Coordinates of C-alpha atoms in Angstrom, one line a residue:
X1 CA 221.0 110.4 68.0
X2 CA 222.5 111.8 71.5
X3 CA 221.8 109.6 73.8
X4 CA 223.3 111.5 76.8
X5 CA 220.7 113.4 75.6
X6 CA 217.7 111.6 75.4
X7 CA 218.8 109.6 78.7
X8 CA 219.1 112.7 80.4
X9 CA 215.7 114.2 79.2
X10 CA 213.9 111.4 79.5
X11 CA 215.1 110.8 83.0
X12 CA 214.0 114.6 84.2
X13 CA 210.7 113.7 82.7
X14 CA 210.2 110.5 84.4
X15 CA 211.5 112.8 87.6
X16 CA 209.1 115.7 87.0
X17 CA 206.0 113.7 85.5
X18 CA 206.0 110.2 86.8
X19 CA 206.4 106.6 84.7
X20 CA 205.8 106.7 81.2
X21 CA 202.5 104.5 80.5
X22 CA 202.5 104.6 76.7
X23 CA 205.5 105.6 74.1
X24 CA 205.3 106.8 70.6
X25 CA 208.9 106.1 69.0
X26 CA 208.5 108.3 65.9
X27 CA 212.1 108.9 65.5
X28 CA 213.2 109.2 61.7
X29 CA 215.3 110.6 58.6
X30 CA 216.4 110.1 55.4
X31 CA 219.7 110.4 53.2
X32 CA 218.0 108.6 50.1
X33 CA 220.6 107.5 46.8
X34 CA 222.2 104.6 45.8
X35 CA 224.4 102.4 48.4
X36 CA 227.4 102.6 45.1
X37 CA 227.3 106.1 46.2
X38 CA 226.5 106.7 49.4
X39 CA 228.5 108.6 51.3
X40 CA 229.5 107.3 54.7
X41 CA 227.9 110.2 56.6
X42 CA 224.3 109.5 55.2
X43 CA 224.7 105.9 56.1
X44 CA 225.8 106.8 59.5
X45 CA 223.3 109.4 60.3
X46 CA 220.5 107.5 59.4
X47 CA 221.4 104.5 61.2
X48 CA 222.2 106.6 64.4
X49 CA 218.8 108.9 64.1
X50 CA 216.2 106.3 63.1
X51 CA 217.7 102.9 64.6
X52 CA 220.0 104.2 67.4
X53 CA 217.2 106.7 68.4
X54 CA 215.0 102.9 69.2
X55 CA 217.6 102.3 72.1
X56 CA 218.6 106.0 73.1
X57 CA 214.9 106.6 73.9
X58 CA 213.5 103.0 75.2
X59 CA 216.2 101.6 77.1
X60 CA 215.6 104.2 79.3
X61 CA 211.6 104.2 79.9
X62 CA 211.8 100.3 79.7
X63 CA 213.2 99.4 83.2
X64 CA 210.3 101.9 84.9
X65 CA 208.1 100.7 82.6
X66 CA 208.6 97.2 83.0
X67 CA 208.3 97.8 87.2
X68 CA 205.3 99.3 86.7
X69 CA 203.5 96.5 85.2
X70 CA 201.6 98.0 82.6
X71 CA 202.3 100.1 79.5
X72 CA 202.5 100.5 75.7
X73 CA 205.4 100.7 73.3
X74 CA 204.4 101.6 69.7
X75 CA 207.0 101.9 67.1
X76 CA 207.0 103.8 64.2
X77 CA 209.2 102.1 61.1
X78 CA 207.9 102.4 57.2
X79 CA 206.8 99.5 54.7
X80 CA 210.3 100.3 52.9
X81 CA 211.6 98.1 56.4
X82 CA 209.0 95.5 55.2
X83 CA 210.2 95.5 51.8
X84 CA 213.4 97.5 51.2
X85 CA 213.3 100.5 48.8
X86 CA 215.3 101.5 45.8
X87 CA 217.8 104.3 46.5
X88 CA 216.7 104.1 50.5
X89 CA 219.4 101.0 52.0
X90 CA 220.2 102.8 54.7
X91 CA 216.7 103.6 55.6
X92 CA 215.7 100.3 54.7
X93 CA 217.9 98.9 56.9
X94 CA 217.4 101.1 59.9
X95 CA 213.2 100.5 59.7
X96 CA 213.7 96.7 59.3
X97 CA 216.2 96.7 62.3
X98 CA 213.8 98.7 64.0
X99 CA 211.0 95.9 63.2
X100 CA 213.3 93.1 64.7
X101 CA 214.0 95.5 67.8
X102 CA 210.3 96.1 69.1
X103 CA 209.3 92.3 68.1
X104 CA 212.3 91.5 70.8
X105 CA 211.8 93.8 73.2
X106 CA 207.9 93.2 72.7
X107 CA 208.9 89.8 74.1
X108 CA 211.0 90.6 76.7
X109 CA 208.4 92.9 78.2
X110 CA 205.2 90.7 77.5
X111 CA 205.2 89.0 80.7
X112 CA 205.0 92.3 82.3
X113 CA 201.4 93.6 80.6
X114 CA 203.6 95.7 78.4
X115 CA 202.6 95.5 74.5
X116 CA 205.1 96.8 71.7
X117 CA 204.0 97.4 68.5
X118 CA 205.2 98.9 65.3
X119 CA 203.4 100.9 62.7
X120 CA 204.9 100.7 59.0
X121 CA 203.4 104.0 57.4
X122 CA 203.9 104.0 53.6
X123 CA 203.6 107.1 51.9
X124 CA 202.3 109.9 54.1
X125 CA 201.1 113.3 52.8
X126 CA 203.9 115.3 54.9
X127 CA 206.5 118.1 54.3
X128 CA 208.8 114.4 53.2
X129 CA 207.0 114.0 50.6
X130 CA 207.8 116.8 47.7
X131 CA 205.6 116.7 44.9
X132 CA 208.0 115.0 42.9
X133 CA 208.1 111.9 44.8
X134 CA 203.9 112.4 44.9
X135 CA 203.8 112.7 41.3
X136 CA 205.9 109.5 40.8
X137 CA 204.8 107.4 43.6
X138 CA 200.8 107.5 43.2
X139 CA 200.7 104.8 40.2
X140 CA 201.7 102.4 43.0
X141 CA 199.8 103.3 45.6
X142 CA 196.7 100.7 45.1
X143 CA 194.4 103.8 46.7
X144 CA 195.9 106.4 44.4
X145 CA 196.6 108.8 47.1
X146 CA 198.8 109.5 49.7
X147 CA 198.1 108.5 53.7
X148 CA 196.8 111.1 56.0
X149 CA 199.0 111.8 59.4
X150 CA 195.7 111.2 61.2
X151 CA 195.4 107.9 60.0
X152 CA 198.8 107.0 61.1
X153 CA 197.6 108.5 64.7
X154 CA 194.1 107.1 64.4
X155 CA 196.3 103.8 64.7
X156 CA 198.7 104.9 67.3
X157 CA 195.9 105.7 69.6
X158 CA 194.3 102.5 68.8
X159 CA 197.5 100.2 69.6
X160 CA 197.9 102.9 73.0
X161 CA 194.1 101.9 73.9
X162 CA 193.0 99.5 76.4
X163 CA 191.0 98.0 73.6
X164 CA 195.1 96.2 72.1
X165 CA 196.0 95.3 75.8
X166 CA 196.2 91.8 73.6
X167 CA 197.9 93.0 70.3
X168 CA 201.7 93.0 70.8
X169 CA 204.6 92.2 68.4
X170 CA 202.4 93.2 65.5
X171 CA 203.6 95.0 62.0
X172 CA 200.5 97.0 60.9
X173 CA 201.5 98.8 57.3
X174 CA 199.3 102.0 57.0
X175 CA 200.1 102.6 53.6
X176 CA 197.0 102.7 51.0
X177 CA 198.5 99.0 49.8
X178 CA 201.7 100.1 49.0
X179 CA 204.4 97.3 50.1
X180 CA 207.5 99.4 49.4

């Protein structure tokens, strides 16, 4: 959520290492309960982390990028940006946002061999999901079980590949069937 931040470590990087060639945008929290009571914090914080984190990292890699002539952009957002979830509005909101952001910015940077894509994980068996929400979210998983974080990379890798130098502006839900 710093973008100072970002634009200054990103810029060092790009300094020390060379021109990005591929991006993993994996930027994300939650502050999950009802909009009604939502404090203005949560709402805030979410929006700056998991949609302001989309410009605070790529505006900054894009113009090098973009010179270069080559490169991937892959995005990570959650079906509940698809779909919306209960109880997660302001998460909701930020992964659809994020959606519309790479499909744009996929566009602006298609004419310059650069693809953008975005991966909608559903559930994922991480340190996110308590057994609580595991418990209670498995009926509506169609595959009765949680996503592994390799399969969310095995993805990643895939869109990062030379083998997607044709896939761009695509939504690809990685979530066992579950649309939200």
């Amino acid at each position: 959520a710093d973008r100072a931040a970002a634009a200054a470590a990103l810029s060092a990087d790009i300094e020390a290492h060379g021109i990005y060639w591929g991006v993993v945008l994996n930027a994300g929290i939650n502050r999950d309960g009802p909009l009604a009571g939502m404090p203005a914090q949560d709402w805030d914080q979410v929006l700056a982390v998991d949609l302001g984190g989309f410009y605070n990292v790529l505006q900054p890699l894009t113009l090098p990028m973009a010179r270069k002539r080559r490169g991937r952009i892959v995005v990570m957002s959650s079906v509940s940006g698809i779909s919306g979830t209960r109880g997660q509005t302001n998460y909701s909101a930020a992964k659809a946002g994020v959606i519309g952001a790479a499909k744009a910015l996929a566009a602006e940077l298609a004419c310059r061999s650069i693809t953008g894509n975005v991966i909608a994980p559903g559930r994922i068996d991480t340190a996110m999901a308590s057994a609580e929400d595991r418990e209670r979210i498995l009926p509506y998983i169609p595959m009765r079980r949680l996503g592994s974080p390799d399969e969310v990379a095995a993805v990643a890798a895939f869109l990062l590949s030379d083998d997607a130098a044709y896939v761009t502006r695509a939504v690809i839900p990685v979530s066992g069937g579950l649309i939200g």
